[in-house]
Amino acid sequence: MYRNFIYKKQHTVHTKKPKVIISFAILMLLGLFSAIFLQFCSTPTETDYEKYEVQGDVRIITFFNTDGQQNAEVAFSREGKLVYDKQGQVLLEYEYNNKHQLTTMRVFYNQDQLETVRTYVYERNRNTEIKHFTANGTYDGVIKYSYDTRGNLLQGEYKSPYNELRYVWKYEYNNNNHKIREIHESFLTNYYRRKEFEVDKYGNVVSMEEFDEYENLIRTRFFEVFHGIALQTKFYEYWSGEISDSTLFSYEFDVRGNWVRRETTPSTGRHTHQTRRILYY
């Protein structure tokens, strides 16, 4: 059973070089997860810095793989907003209004071939619509958001160019505005999932339970968070009755608290690492 797994963490502070190394065991599930509309189905309260696990006046992050080859790069404005995001052959460019609100995102392939355009609509400083267009300007659907009186996202829905409802996701919160429930439903594939979250007083997720369309508990995931990074996650599959695999991650942080090297040692397979070169304003 997962509760009997031993978790070991090493915290070492080096006095000669200003860095902190943290090693931890992360137990991972091998399985299939639905990734439909993943980039739109999360609460829009996460900042661009949080998405990339950085803090403090970051200008550019360049990513390198185990072989030392650059495979990604992102850039931020002084306000901490994404300017561009290069991932392999895909380039995302972002534009903002004078309130630093995202207004347009353009998606390019091979960094110069325009694929899609997304425009963002706001009401009372809240993003209420994301309209999708093809490269030639043809309307290609819309995502609409609704909020409660406290500004929390309550529901998102995706509609096709023909105004057909394709996908819905909903959220519920506790009295501290921390998300405690999430529901996803697709009308194209009959997909349904409900997730229940246990959070600490800061809103960090401690555990998550996932239920299927028959309200059967299918998996539980446990989290331990340090410095905005998941130090440990454990997956428990109820149909298999065990945790399927384990991987050891080690992080190295710079003096500003941002990780610059991550080593991955799976229980089986190749040892890999990723490094980040971070430039600041």
mmCIF file with all atom_site columns, N, CA and C in Angstrom, residues 5 26-30 233 235 242-247 266-268:
data_model
loop_
_atom_site.group_PDB
_atom_site.id
_atom_site.type_symbol
_atom_site.label_atom_id
_atom_site.label_alt_id
_atom_site.label_comp_id
_atom_site.label_asym_id
_atom_site.label_entity_id
_atom_site.label_seq_id
_atom_site.pdbx_PDB_ins_code
_atom_site.Cartn_x
_atom_site.Cartn_y
_atom_site.Cartn_z
_atom_site.occupancy
_atom_site.B_iso_or_equiv
_atom_site.pdbx_formal_charge
_atom_site.auth_seq_id
_atom_site.auth_comp_id
_atom_site.auth_asym_id
_atom_site.auth_atom_id
_atom_site.pdbx_PDB_model_num
ATOM 1  N N  . PHE A 1 5   ? 5.185  3.440  1.794   1.00 0.00 ? 5   PHE A N  1
ATOM 2  C CA . PHE A 1 5   ? 6.369  3.814  1.041   1.00 0.00 ? 5   PHE A CA 1
ATOM 3  C C  . PHE A 1 5   ? 7.203  4.797  1.847   1.00 0.00 ? 5   PHE A C  1
ATOM 4  N N  . ILE A 1 26  ? 9.826  10.662 -6.206  1.00 0.00 ? 26  ILE A N  1
ATOM 5  C CA . ILE A 1 26  ? 8.515  10.999 -6.751  1.00 0.00 ? 26  ILE A CA 1
ATOM 6  C C  . ILE A 1 26  ? 7.964  9.749  -7.410  1.00 0.00 ? 26  ILE A C  1
ATOM 7  N N  . LEU A 1 27  ? 6.838  9.297  -6.946  1.00 0.00 ? 27  LEU A N  1
ATOM 8  C CA . LEU A 1 27  ? 6.250  8.045  -7.408  1.00 0.00 ? 27  LEU A CA 1
ATOM 9  C C  . LEU A 1 27  ? 5.184  8.352  -8.439  1.00 0.00 ? 27  LEU A C  1
ATOM 10 N N  . MET A 1 28  ? 5.337  7.804  -9.633  1.00 0.00 ? 28  MET A N  1
ATOM 11 C CA . MET A 1 28  ? 4.545  8.229  -10.774 1.00 0.00 ? 28  MET A CA 1
ATOM 12 C C  . MET A 1 28  ? 3.682  7.098  -11.302 1.00 0.00 ? 28  MET A C  1
ATOM 13 N N  . LEU A 1 29  ? 2.549  7.450  -11.811 1.00 0.00 ? 29  LEU A N  1
ATOM 14 C CA . LEU A 1 29  ? 1.633  6.514  -12.463 1.00 0.00 ? 29  LEU A CA 1
ATOM 15 C C  . LEU A 1 29  ? 1.905  6.482  -13.953 1.00 0.00 ? 29  LEU A C  1
ATOM 16 N N  . LEU A 1 30  ? 1.948  5.258  -14.506 1.00 0.00 ? 30  LEU A N  1
ATOM 17 C CA . LEU A 1 30  ? 2.022  5.110  -15.949 1.00 0.00 ? 30  LEU A CA 1
ATOM 18 C C  . LEU A 1 30  ? 0.625  4.795  -16.443 1.00 0.00 ? 30  LEU A C  1
ATOM 19 N N  . THR A 1 233 ? 5.260  13.368 -5.390  1.00 0.00 ? 233 THR A N  1
ATOM 20 C CA . THR A 1 233 ? 3.890  12.990 -5.712  1.00 0.00 ? 233 THR A CA 1
ATOM 21 C C  . THR A 1 233 ? 3.789  11.476 -5.669  1.00 0.00 ? 233 THR A C  1
ATOM 22 N N  . PHE A 1 235 ? 1.069  8.296  -6.709  1.00 0.00 ? 235 PHE A N  1
ATOM 23 C CA . PHE A 1 235 ? -0.154 7.880  -7.382  1.00 0.00 ? 235 PHE A CA 1
ATOM 24 C C  . PHE A 1 235 ? -0.581 6.519  -6.859  1.00 0.00 ? 235 PHE A C  1
ATOM 25 N N  . GLU A 1 242 ? -1.860 -0.613 -6.502  1.00 0.00 ? 242 GLU A N  1
ATOM 26 C CA . GLU A 1 242 ? -0.477 -0.324 -6.161  1.00 0.00 ? 242 GLU A CA 1
ATOM 27 C C  . GLU A 1 242 ? 0.000  0.931  -6.876  1.00 0.00 ? 242 GLU A C  1
ATOM 28 N N  . ILE A 1 243 ? 1.155  1.404  -6.439  1.00 0.00 ? 243 ILE A N  1
ATOM 29 C CA . ILE A 1 243 ? 1.839  2.487  -7.146  1.00 0.00 ? 243 ILE A CA 1
ATOM 30 C C  . ILE A 1 243 ? 2.739  1.849  -8.190  1.00 0.00 ? 243 ILE A C  1
ATOM 31 N N  . SER A 1 244 ? 2.689  2.354  -9.412  1.00 0.00 ? 244 SER A N  1
ATOM 32 C CA . SER A 1 244 ? 3.274  1.616  -10.523 1.00 0.00 ? 244 SER A CA 1
ATOM 33 C C  . SER A 1 244 ? 4.761  1.839  -10.731 1.00 0.00 ? 244 SER A C  1
ATOM 34 N N  . ASP A 1 245 ? 5.294  3.012  -10.382 1.00 0.00 ? 245 ASP A N  1
ATOM 35 C CA . ASP A 1 245 ? 6.686  3.274  -10.708 1.00 0.00 ? 245 ASP A CA 1
ATOM 36 C C  . ASP A 1 245 ? 7.211  4.370  -9.789  1.00 0.00 ? 245 ASP A C  1
ATOM 37 N N  . SER A 1 246 ? 8.523  4.531  -9.758  1.00 0.00 ? 246 SER A N  1
ATOM 38 C CA . SER A 1 246 ? 9.117  5.582  -8.953  1.00 0.00 ? 246 SER A CA 1
ATOM 39 C C  . SER A 1 246 ? 10.263 6.224  -9.719  1.00 0.00 ? 246 SER A C  1
ATOM 40 N N  . THR A 1 247 ? 10.460 7.502  -9.471  1.00 0.00 ? 247 THR A N  1
ATOM 41 C CA . THR A 1 247 ? 11.525 8.256  -10.122 1.00 0.00 ? 247 THR A CA 1
ATOM 42 C C  . THR A 1 247 ? 12.124 9.225  -9.114  1.00 0.00 ? 247 THR A C  1
ATOM 43 N N  . PRO A 1 266 ? 14.975 7.442  -13.121 1.00 0.00 ? 266 PRO A N  1
ATOM 44 C CA . PRO A 1 266 ? 13.855 6.502  -12.977 1.00 0.00 ? 266 PRO A CA 1
ATOM 45 C C  . PRO A 1 266 ? 14.321 5.165  -12.435 1.00 0.00 ? 266 PRO A C  1
ATOM 46 N N  . SER A 1 267 ? 13.383 4.408  -11.891 1.00 0.00 ? 267 SER A N  1
ATOM 47 C CA . SER A 1 267 ? 13.729 3.085  -11.381 1.00 0.00 ? 267 SER A CA 1
ATOM 48 C C  . SER A 1 267 ? 14.182 2.173  -12.510 1.00 0.00 ? 267 SER A C  1
ATOM 49 N N  . THR A 1 268 ? 13.674 2.398  -13.704 1.00 0.00 ? 268 THR A N  1
ATOM 50 C CA . THR A 1 268 ? 14.150 1.703  -14.901 1.00 0.00 ? 268 THR A CA 1
ATOM 51 C C  . THR A 1 268 ? 14.317 2.737  -15.999 1.00 0.00 ? 268 THR A C  1
#
